[in-house]
Coordinates of C-alpha atoms in Angstrom, one line a residue:
Chain A
X21 CA 136.0 16.0 125.5
X22 CA 137.5 13.4 127.9
X23 CA 134.3 11.3 127.4
X24 CA 134.8 11.7 123.6
X25 CA 138.3 10.4 124.0
X26 CA 137.2 7.3 125.9
X27 CA 134.8 6.2 123.3
X28 CA 137.2 7.0 120.5
X29 CA 140.6 5.6 121.5
X30 CA 143.1 5.2 118.8
X31 CA 145.6 2.3 118.8
X32 CA 148.5 2.9 116.5
X33 CA 150.3 -0.1 115.1
X34 CA 153.5 0.6 113.2
X35 CA 155.0 -1.8 110.7
X36 CA 158.7 -1.9 111.2
X37 CA 161.6 -4.3 110.7
X38 CA 164.9 -5.1 112.4
X39 CA 166.8 -2.9 109.9
X40 CA 164.7 0.1 110.8
X41 CA 164.0 -0.3 114.5
X42 CA 165.8 3.0 115.1
X43 CA 163.0 4.8 113.2
X44 CA 160.5 3.1 115.6
X45 CA 162.3 4.7 118.5
X46 CA 162.0 8.1 116.8
X47 CA 158.3 7.6 116.4
X48 CA 158.0 6.7 120.1
X49 CA 159.7 10.0 120.8
X50 CA 157.6 12.1 118.5
X51 CA 154.0 11.5 117.3
X52 CA 153.7 7.9 118.6
X53 CA 153.2 9.1 122.2
X54 CA 150.0 10.8 121.2
X55 CA 148.3 7.5 120.4
X56 CA 146.2 5.9 123.1
X57 CA 148.2 2.8 122.5
X58 CA 151.3 2.2 120.4
X59 CA 152.4 -1.1 119.1
X60 CA 155.4 -2.0 116.9
X61 CA 154.9 -5.0 114.5
X62 CA 158.2 -6.5 113.4
X63 CA 159.8 -9.9 112.7
X64 CA 162.0 -9.9 115.8
X65 CA 162.8 -8.1 119.0
X66 CA 166.2 -6.6 119.8
X67 CA 167.9 -4.1 122.0
X68 CA 166.8 -1.2 119.9
X69 CA 163.2 -2.1 120.2
X70 CA 162.6 -4.6 123.0
X71 CA 158.9 -4.3 122.9
X72 CA 158.6 -5.1 119.2
X73 CA 156.0 -7.8 118.5
X74 CA 157.6 -10.5 116.6
X75 CA 155.3 -11.8 113.9
X76 CA 155.9 -15.1 112.3
X77 CA 156.9 -13.8 108.8
X78 CA 159.9 -13.2 106.6
X79 CA 160.6 -9.5 106.7
X80 CA 160.6 -8.5 103.0
X81 CA 158.5 -6.1 101.0
X82 CA 157.1 -9.0 99.0
X83 CA 155.7 -10.4 102.2
X84 CA 154.1 -7.3 103.4
X85 CA 150.7 -8.6 102.8
X86 CA 151.5 -11.7 104.9
X87 CA 152.8 -9.5 107.6
X88 CA 149.7 -7.3 107.6
X89 CA 147.4 -10.4 108.0
X90 CA 149.5 -11.6 110.9
X91 CA 149.3 -8.2 112.5
X92 CA 145.5 -8.0 112.1
X93 CA 145.3 -11.5 113.6
X94 CA 147.4 -10.4 116.5
X95 CA 145.3 -7.3 117.1
X96 CA 142.1 -9.4 117.0
X97 CA 143.4 -11.8 119.6
X98 CA 145.0 -9.3 122.0
X99 CA 143.9 -5.7 121.6
X100 CA 140.4 -5.5 120.2
X101 CA 139.1 -4.1 123.5
X102 CA 141.9 -1.5 123.8
X103 CA 140.5 1.0 121.3
X104 CA 137.7 1.9 118.9
X105 CA 140.0 2.8 116.0
X106 CA 143.1 1.0 114.7
X107 CA 145.6 3.1 112.7
X108 CA 148.3 1.4 110.7
X109 CA 151.4 3.3 109.8
X110 CA 154.8 2.6 108.4
X111 CA 157.9 3.6 110.2
X112 CA 158.5 6.4 107.8
X113 CA 155.1 8.0 108.5
X114 CA 154.4 11.1 110.5
X115 CA 150.9 11.4 111.9
X116 CA 149.1 14.4 113.4
X117 CA 147.0 12.7 116.1
X118 CA 144.9 15.7 117.1
X119 CA 143.7 16.1 113.5
X120 CA 143.1 12.4 113.3
X121 CA 140.9 12.4 116.4
X122 CA 138.9 15.3 114.9
X123 CA 138.5 13.4 111.6
X124 CA 137.4 10.2 113.3
X125 CA 134.9 12.0 115.6
X126 CA 132.6 12.5 112.7
X127 CA 132.3 8.7 111.9
X128 CA 130.6 5.9 113.8
X129 CA 133.2 3.7 115.5
X130 CA 130.9 0.7 115.7
X131 CA 130.5 0.5 111.9
X132 CA 132.8 -1.5 109.7
X133 CA 134.9 1.3 108.2
X134 CA 138.2 1.8 106.4
X135 CA 139.8 5.3 106.1
X136 CA 142.9 6.6 104.3
X137 CA 144.0 7.9 100.9
X138 CA 141.9 6.2 98.3
X139 CA 143.1 4.7 95.1
X140 CA 140.8 3.4 92.4
X141 CA 141.3 -0.1 90.9
X142 CA 139.2 -2.3 88.6
X143 CA 139.1 -5.0 91.2
X144 CA 137.8 -2.7 94.0
X145 CA 134.8 -0.7 93.1
X146 CA 134.8 1.4 96.2
X147 CA 138.6 1.9 96.0
X148 CA 141.3 0.8 98.4
X149 CA 143.5 2.7 100.9
X150 CA 147.1 3.4 100.3
X151 CA 149.4 1.6 102.7
X152 CA 151.9 4.4 102.6
X153 CA 150.2 7.2 104.5
X154 CA 148.5 4.6 106.6
X155 CA 144.9 3.7 107.1
X156 CA 142.4 3.4 110.0
X157 CA 140.1 0.4 110.6
X158 CA 137.3 0.1 113.1
X159 CA 137.0 -2.9 115.5
X160 CA 134.2 -4.3 113.3
X161 CA 136.4 -4.1 110.2
X162 CA 139.2 -6.1 111.9
X163 CA 136.7 -8.6 113.3
X164 CA 135.2 -9.3 109.9
X165 CA 138.6 -9.7 108.3
X166 CA 140.0 -12.1 110.8
X167 CA 136.9 -14.2 111.2
X168 CA 136.5 -14.4 107.4
X169 CA 140.1 -15.6 107.2
X170 CA 139.0 -18.6 109.2
X171 CA 136.0 -19.4 107.1
X172 CA 136.8 -18.3 103.6
X173 CA 134.3 -19.2 100.9
X174 CA 135.0 -20.1 97.3
X175 CA 134.6 -17.5 94.5
X176 CA 136.3 -14.9 96.7
X177 CA 138.8 -12.6 95.2
X178 CA 140.3 -12.1 98.6
X179 CA 143.7 -13.8 98.4
X180 CA 145.3 -14.8 101.6
X181 CA 148.8 -16.1 100.8
X182 CA 151.7 -14.0 101.9
X183 CA 152.6 -12.3 98.6
X184 CA 150.9 -9.4 96.8
X185 CA 150.3 -5.8 97.2
X186 CA 149.2 -5.3 100.8
X187 CA 147.0 -2.3 100.4
X188 CA 145.2 -3.6 97.3
X189 CA 144.6 -7.0 98.7
X190 CA 143.2 -5.6 101.9
X191 CA 141.0 -3.3 99.9
X192 CA 139.6 -6.2 97.9
X193 CA 138.9 -8.3 101.0
X194 CA 137.3 -5.5 102.9
X195 CA 135.0 -4.7 100.0
X196 CA 133.8 -8.3 100.0
X197 CA 133.2 -8.1 103.7
X198 CA 131.0 -4.9 103.3
X199 CA 133.5 -2.7 105.1
X200 CA 133.0 0.8 103.8
X201 CA 136.0 2.7 102.3
X202 CA 135.0 6.3 103.3
X203 CA 135.9 9.6 101.9
X204 CA 138.4 11.2 104.4
X205 CA 138.9 14.5 102.6
X206 CA 138.1 17.8 104.3
X207 CA 135.2 20.2 103.6
X208 CA 137.1 21.6 100.7
X209 CA 137.7 18.2 99.2
X210 CA 141.4 18.3 100.0
X211 CA 143.2 15.1 101.0
X212 CA 144.1 14.5 104.6
X213 CA 146.2 11.3 104.3
X214 CA 149.2 12.2 102.1
X215 CA 150.8 9.1 100.5
X216 CA 153.8 10.7 98.9
X217 CA 156.5 12.9 100.3
X218 CA 155.3 16.5 100.9
X219 CA 157.8 17.6 98.2
X220 CA 156.1 15.3 95.7
X221 CA 152.6 16.3 96.9
X222 CA 153.3 20.0 96.5
X223 CA 155.7 20.0 93.5
X224 CA 155.4 16.6 92.0
X225 CA 153.7 18.0 88.9
X226 CA 156.9 19.9 88.2
X227 CA 159.2 17.0 88.6
X228 CA 159.6 13.9 86.6
X229 CA 156.5 13.2 84.5
X230 CA 156.7 9.4 85.2
X231 CA 155.9 10.0 88.8
X232 CA 152.8 12.0 87.9
X233 CA 151.2 9.0 86.3
X234 CA 150.5 7.5 89.7
X235 CA 148.1 10.3 90.3
X236 CA 145.9 8.9 87.5
X237 CA 144.9 6.2 90.0
X238 CA 143.9 8.4 92.9
X239 CA 140.2 7.9 93.5
X240 CA 139.3 11.6 93.8
X241 CA 140.8 14.3 91.6
X242 CA 144.1 15.6 93.1
X243 CA 145.0 19.3 93.5
X244 CA 148.4 20.7 92.8
X245 CA 150.9 22.9 94.5
X246 CA 149.9 24.4 97.9
X247 CA 146.3 23.2 97.4
X248 CA 147.2 19.6 97.5
X249 CA 147.1 19.1 101.2
X250 CA 144.6 19.8 103.8
X251 CA 145.3 22.2 106.6
X252 CA 143.9 19.4 108.7
X253 CA 146.2 16.7 107.3
X254 CA 146.5 13.6 109.5
X255 CA 149.4 11.8 108.0
X256 CA 152.6 12.3 106.0
X257 CA 154.6 9.6 104.3
X258 CA 158.3 9.2 103.5
X259 CA 159.3 11.1 106.6
X260 CA 162.5 9.3 107.4
X261 CA 164.7 9.2 110.5
X262 CA 165.6 12.6 111.8
X263 CA 163.0 14.2 109.5
X264 CA 160.5 12.9 112.1
X265 CA 162.0 15.2 114.6
X266 CA 162.1 18.1 112.2
X267 CA 158.4 17.6 111.6
X268 CA 157.8 17.3 115.3
X269 CA 159.6 20.6 115.8
X270 CA 157.9 22.5 112.9
X271 CA 154.4 21.3 113.8
X272 CA 154.4 21.3 117.6
X273 CA 157.6 23.2 118.6
X274 CA 157.5 26.3 116.5
X275 CA 155.2 29.1 117.6
Chain B
X22 CA 176.4 51.5 80.9
X23 CA 177.5 49.6 83.9
X24 CA 180.6 51.6 84.3
X25 CA 178.7 54.9 84.2
X26 CA 176.4 53.6 86.9
X27 CA 179.3 52.6 88.9
X28 CA 180.9 56.0 88.5
X29 CA 177.8 57.7 89.6
X30 CA 177.5 55.5 92.6
X31 CA 181.0 56.0 93.7
X32 CA 180.8 59.8 93.3
X33 CA 177.6 59.8 95.3
X34 CA 179.4 57.8 98.0
X35 CA 182.2 60.3 98.0
X36 CA 179.8 63.2 98.4
X37 CA 177.9 61.5 101.1
X38 CA 181.1 60.7 103.0
X39 CA 182.1 64.3 102.9
X40 CA 178.7 65.5 104.1
X41 CA 177.9 62.9 106.8
X42 CA 181.0 62.6 108.8
X43 CA 179.3 63.4 112.0
X44 CA 176.8 60.9 113.6
X45 CA 173.7 61.4 111.7
X46 CA 170.3 62.0 113.3
X47 CA 168.6 61.9 109.9
X48 CA 167.8 58.3 110.3
X49 CA 165.7 58.6 113.4
X50 CA 163.4 60.9 111.6
X51 CA 160.1 59.6 110.3
X52 CA 159.7 59.9 106.6
X53 CA 156.6 61.1 104.9
X54 CA 155.3 57.6 104.0
X55 CA 155.2 56.7 107.7
X56 CA 153.4 59.8 108.6
X57 CA 150.6 59.1 106.1
X58 CA 150.2 55.6 107.5
X59 CA 150.2 56.5 111.1
X60 CA 148.8 60.0 111.5
X61 CA 149.0 60.0 115.2
X62 CA 152.7 59.9 115.4
X63 CA 154.2 63.3 116.2
X64 CA 157.6 64.6 115.6
X65 CA 159.1 67.8 116.9
X66 CA 162.4 69.2 115.7
X67 CA 164.2 67.9 118.8
X68 CA 162.5 64.7 119.8
X69 CA 160.9 62.2 117.5
X70 CA 158.2 60.3 119.3
X71 CA 157.3 56.8 118.3
X72 CA 154.2 54.9 119.3
X73 CA 154.9 51.7 121.1
X74 CA 152.6 49.9 118.7
X75 CA 154.6 51.1 115.7
X76 CA 156.0 48.1 114.0
X77 CA 159.6 48.2 112.7
X78 CA 159.9 47.5 109.1
X79 CA 162.2 44.7 107.9
X80 CA 163.9 44.8 104.5
X81 CA 165.0 41.3 103.4
X82 CA 167.9 41.1 101.0
X83 CA 168.5 37.6 99.6
X84 CA 171.8 36.8 98.0
X85 CA 171.4 34.6 95.0
X86 CA 173.2 33.7 91.8
X87 CA 172.2 32.9 88.3
X88 CA 172.4 29.1 88.9
X89 CA 169.9 29.4 91.7
X90 CA 167.5 32.0 90.5
X91 CA 164.7 29.5 90.7
X92 CA 165.1 29.4 94.5
X93 CA 164.6 33.1 94.6
X94 CA 161.2 32.7 92.9
X95 CA 160.3 30.1 95.6
X96 CA 161.3 32.5 98.3
X97 CA 159.0 35.1 96.7
X98 CA 156.2 32.6 96.8
X99 CA 156.7 31.7 100.4
X100 CA 158.3 33.7 103.3
X101 CA 159.7 36.5 101.2
X102 CA 156.2 37.9 100.7
X103 CA 156.1 38.7 104.5
X104 CA 159.1 41.1 104.3
X105 CA 158.2 44.8 104.2
X106 CA 160.6 44.9 101.3
X107 CA 162.3 42.1 99.4
X108 CA 165.4 42.5 97.3
X109 CA 167.4 39.9 95.5
X110 CA 171.1 40.5 94.8
X111 CA 172.6 38.6 92.0
X112 CA 175.3 39.0 89.3
X113 CA 172.9 39.0 86.4
X114 CA 169.3 39.5 85.6
X115 CA 167.4 36.9 83.6
X116 CA 163.9 35.7 82.8
X117 CA 163.7 33.7 86.0
X118 CA 164.5 36.8 88.1
X119 CA 164.1 39.9 86.1
X120 CA 164.1 42.1 89.2
X121 CA 167.4 41.0 90.5
X122 CA 169.7 43.8 91.6
X123 CA 173.0 43.5 89.9
X124 CA 176.0 44.2 92.0
X125 CA 178.9 45.6 90.2
X126 CA 182.3 44.1 89.5
X127 CA 181.9 40.9 91.5
X128 CA 182.5 37.4 90.2
X129 CA 179.8 35.2 91.5
X130 CA 181.9 32.7 93.4
X131 CA 182.0 31.6 97.0
X132 CA 185.5 33.1 97.4
X133 CA 184.2 36.5 96.4
X134 CA 181.3 36.5 98.9
X135 CA 182.9 39.1 101.0
X136 CA 183.2 41.4 98.0
X137 CA 179.6 40.8 97.2
X138 CA 178.5 41.6 100.7
X139 CA 180.4 44.9 100.6
X140 CA 178.7 45.8 97.4
X141 CA 175.3 44.8 98.7
X142 CA 175.6 46.9 101.8
X143 CA 176.8 49.8 99.8
X144 CA 173.7 49.4 97.5
X145 CA 171.4 49.3 100.5
X146 CA 173.0 52.4 101.9
X147 CA 172.6 54.3 98.7
X148 CA 169.1 53.3 97.9
X149 CA 167.1 51.8 100.7
X150 CA 168.3 53.1 104.1
X151 CA 164.9 54.8 104.6
X152 CA 162.8 51.8 103.6
X153 CA 163.2 50.0 106.9
X154 CA 164.5 49.9 110.4
X155 CA 166.1 46.5 110.1
X156 CA 167.9 44.9 107.3
X157 CA 167.9 41.1 107.2
X158 CA 170.3 39.3 104.9
X159 CA 169.6 35.7 103.9
X160 CA 170.9 33.1 101.4
X161 CA 168.6 31.6 98.9
X162 CA 168.5 28.4 100.9
X163 CA 167.1 30.0 104.0
X164 CA 163.6 29.9 105.3
X165 CA 162.7 32.8 107.6
X166 CA 159.7 33.2 109.9
X167 CA 158.9 36.9 109.8
X168 CA 156.4 37.0 112.6
X169 CA 158.9 35.6 114.9
X170 CA 161.5 38.0 113.6
X171 CA 159.3 41.0 114.4
X172 CA 158.8 39.5 117.8
X173 CA 162.6 39.2 118.4
X174 CA 163.4 42.7 117.0
X175 CA 160.7 44.4 119.1
X176 CA 162.9 43.8 122.1
X177 CA 165.7 45.8 120.6
X178 CA 166.2 49.5 119.8
X179 CA 166.4 49.9 116.0
X180 CA 168.2 53.3 116.3
X181 CA 171.3 51.8 117.8
X182 CA 174.3 50.2 116.1
X183 CA 173.4 46.6 116.3
X184 CA 173.5 43.3 114.6
X185 CA 171.9 40.0 115.4
X186 CA 172.2 36.4 114.2
X187 CA 173.7 33.1 115.3
X188 CA 176.8 34.0 117.1
X189 CA 180.1 32.2 116.6
X190 CA 183.2 32.9 118.8
X191 CA 186.5 33.7 117.3
X192 CA 189.9 34.7 118.9
X193 CA 190.1 37.8 116.7
X194 CA 186.6 39.1 117.5
X195 CA 185.9 39.3 121.2
X196 CA 182.2 40.0 120.9
X197 CA 181.7 37.2 118.4
X198 CA 180.4 37.3 114.8
X199 CA 177.2 36.2 113.2
X200 CA 177.0 33.2 110.9
X201 CA 176.3 34.1 107.3
X202 CA 174.4 31.0 106.7
X203 CA 171.3 31.5 108.8
X204 CA 171.4 35.1 108.0
X205 CA 171.8 38.2 110.2
X206 CA 170.0 41.5 110.8
X207 CA 171.6 44.9 110.8
X208 CA 170.2 48.2 111.9
X209 CA 170.4 51.3 109.8
X210 CA 173.2 52.7 111.9
X211 CA 175.2 49.5 111.5
X212 CA 175.0 49.8 107.8
X213 CA 175.8 53.5 107.8
X214 CA 178.9 53.0 109.9
X215 CA 180.1 50.1 107.7
X216 CA 179.7 52.1 104.5
X217 CA 180.8 55.5 105.7
X218 CA 183.6 54.5 108.0
X219 CA 184.5 50.9 107.3
X220 CA 184.4 51.0 103.5
X221 CA 186.2 54.1 102.3
X222 CA 189.3 53.0 103.8
X223 CA 189.0 49.7 101.9
X224 CA 189.6 51.6 98.7
X225 CA 192.3 53.9 99.9
X226 CA 195.5 51.9 99.6
X227 CA 197.6 54.8 101.0
X228 CA 196.0 54.4 104.4
X229 CA 197.9 51.5 105.9
X230 CA 195.6 50.9 108.8
X231 CA 192.3 49.4 107.4
X232 CA 189.3 49.2 109.6
X233 CA 188.0 46.3 107.6
X234 CA 189.6 43.6 105.5
X235 CA 190.1 44.9 102.0
X236 CA 189.5 43.0 98.8
X237 CA 186.7 40.7 97.8
X238 CA 188.1 37.5 99.3
X239 CA 187.9 36.1 102.7
X240 CA 185.2 34.7 105.0
X241 CA 182.3 37.0 104.5
X242 CA 180.7 36.5 107.9
X243 CA 184.0 36.7 109.9
X244 CA 185.2 39.7 108.0
X245 CA 181.9 41.5 108.5
X246 CA 181.9 40.7 112.2
X247 CA 185.4 41.8 112.7
X248 CA 184.7 45.0 110.9
X249 CA 181.5 45.8 112.7
X250 CA 183.2 45.1 116.0
X251 CA 185.8 47.7 115.2
X252 CA 183.0 50.2 114.3
X253 CA 181.4 49.6 117.7
X254 CA 178.4 47.9 116.3
X255 CA 177.1 45.6 119.0
X256 CA 176.8 41.8 118.3
X257 CA 173.5 41.2 120.2
X258 CA 172.2 38.1 121.9
X259 CA 169.2 36.8 119.9
X260 CA 168.4 33.8 122.1
X261 CA 165.0 33.5 123.7
X262 CA 164.1 33.6 127.4
X263 CA 165.2 29.9 127.8
X264 CA 168.5 30.6 126.1
X265 CA 167.5 28.7 122.9
X266 CA 168.8 29.9 119.6
X267 CA 166.5 31.6 117.1
X268 CA 168.8 31.7 114.1
X269 CA 169.6 28.2 113.1
X270 CA 172.8 27.7 111.1
X271 CA 172.7 24.0 110.3
X272 CA 169.9 22.1 108.6
X273 CA 167.2 21.1 111.1
X274 CA 168.0 17.4 110.7
X275 CA 171.6 18.2 111.9
X276 CA 170.4 20.4 114.7
X277 CA 168.1 17.7 115.9
X278 CA 170.8 15.1 115.7
X279 CA 171.0 14.6 119.4
X280 CA 172.8 11.5 120.5
X281 CA 173.9 10.2 117.1
X282 CA 177.2 11.4 115.8
X283 CA 176.8 14.1 113.2
X284 CA 180.3 15.4 112.3
X285 CA 179.1 18.9 111.4
X286 CA 177.9 19.3 115.0
X287 CA 181.3 19.0 116.5
X288 CA 182.2 22.2 114.7
X289 CA 179.0 23.9 115.9
X290 CA 179.5 22.8 119.5
X291 CA 183.1 24.0 119.5
X292 CA 182.6 27.4 118.0
X293 CA 179.1 28.5 119.1
X294 CA 179.4 31.6 121.2
X295 CA 176.8 30.4 123.8
X296 CA 176.5 26.8 125.0
X297 CA 174.5 24.9 122.5
X298 CA 171.8 22.3 123.2
X299 CA 171.4 19.6 120.6
X300 CA 168.4 17.4 119.9
X301 CA 164.8 18.7 120.2
X302 CA 166.0 21.4 122.7
X303 CA 168.3 23.0 120.1
X304 CA 165.9 25.3 118.6
X305 CA 163.6 28.0 120.0
X306 CA 159.9 27.8 119.6
X307 CA 160.3 31.3 118.3
X308 CA 163.0 30.5 115.8
X309 CA 163.4 33.1 113.1
X310 CA 165.4 31.4 110.4
X311 CA 166.3 27.9 109.1
X312 CA 169.3 27.3 106.8
X313 CA 169.8 24.6 104.1
X314 CA 166.2 24.7 103.1
X315 CA 166.5 24.0 99.4
X316 CA 164.2 24.4 96.4
X317 CA 160.9 22.6 97.0
X318 CA 161.7 22.2 100.7
X319 CA 160.8 25.9 101.0
X320 CA 157.2 25.0 100.1
X321 CA 157.2 22.1 102.6
X322 CA 158.2 24.5 105.4
X323 CA 155.6 27.0 104.2
X324 CA 152.9 24.3 104.4
X325 CA 154.0 22.8 107.7
X326 CA 154.4 26.2 109.4
X327 CA 151.6 28.2 107.9
X328 CA 149.3 25.7 106.2
X329 CA 148.8 23.0 108.7
X330 CA 146.3 23.6 111.4
X331 CA 145.7 21.7 114.6
X332 CA 142.6 20.7 116.3
X333 CA 142.7 21.0 120.1
X334 CA 146.4 21.8 120.2
X335 CA 147.9 20.6 123.4
X336 CA 150.9 22.1 125.1
X337 CA 153.9 19.9 125.2

């Protein structure tokens, strides 16, 4: 099992921003320490998060795509040898690393792969991964993306300015680069990456109908209520601030 | 119809009070249902013998109100199904909760919570005392972990006069009293004493010295604690071997608050009976109940505690 770990190291890179550096701290204290390597991508360093990697971007939601490109460039230059798998998460994500390791162990780390919660979209035939619950890229996937960036061809749909939906754009680019968007559901076809809050995943169909419409775009059919979410879930989204500690306690503390 | 029921209940109570003034050994006997489930348990006239593997039954009674009957249904769908018996006490029945037990004469307000508790205990005494060894009261925004509760209770003697919960200190109650919020557990004997000895005096204005606070108003948990203390019901220590609390009175976010300033926590720190740790050490790995778990959060807790599985779980 130790050998398995060596060949399947996971580097977690968390997208954060100066306003939410405190959440980054909470991730460090909870699930972040189960990553083989943990990096925080922000736009500046400060006392709350002195090890934040300052990327040359404006920290707004509109510039998220630009930030992601910078982050991938950074990983390519400095960390490609530190791991086989690269997991991107937001600072309001809670990941269950043991379950992630188990999921990844059934895939080939040397292939160009992209894993996460899949959405469908007319521009991406194989679907793209939701940014919210995070996604995993292999070394090869990152390599292709960054090297393509340097030699982009015409006729490409892969748009590289700073604005636009981060997850959709990444999905479009990776499809052109022949990076496979895999199916990460469990044996019972239940999702493991959970892009909305657990409350919405479990009870969303009971709440406001406008929200349910997003589900139309999930690549695979979604199940309702307690069947929504795999027992081997790897990531939860919209887990904010002290909720991170609550999850840590309920998942690892409580017997 | 209601008034007739009430009359019958009170007259039953009167009869019972007359017949059962002496400490009763009836409740240590094993009833016929238990015998059929566990044929190897023997009882002689003098000494009931119980197998060590016999598991005490827990009856859960959840206080709810018409505005929050939907929460009651969620409890039924989640942790409530793990109680040996589950009862909902409310002030009306409706389509959302057709099996609610209606308690008489009580306006469903927070001020009347003490009155509601008295009625509830009376109801349990009259109808359910043989259905369980332990009686766990919860609010409809509580999430309980029944397996851990069985584990906690197995370390205590169900035939004694005992109650357990999150203990607060109070100058008027030397042994402390249990928080109503995270729920508390009573033994049969505790309920018996409360109803037979504590209560009748409540309704007898000519007796000047009341064992328990009379009338429906007042702080439910404090009044109960004060009353039980006078009846020599022990307020037990439900912490685990590392002195961590198992009944958690504040929301988990607040309990985890740690180094940030959470104003509710000052109150908790000041009035907790035992020294309280905050942050991730606040709460026992064997916690039995969480408070302020509302509506759909009940399903989240159900999923995170019972649904989620771990591959190669490591010890922290």
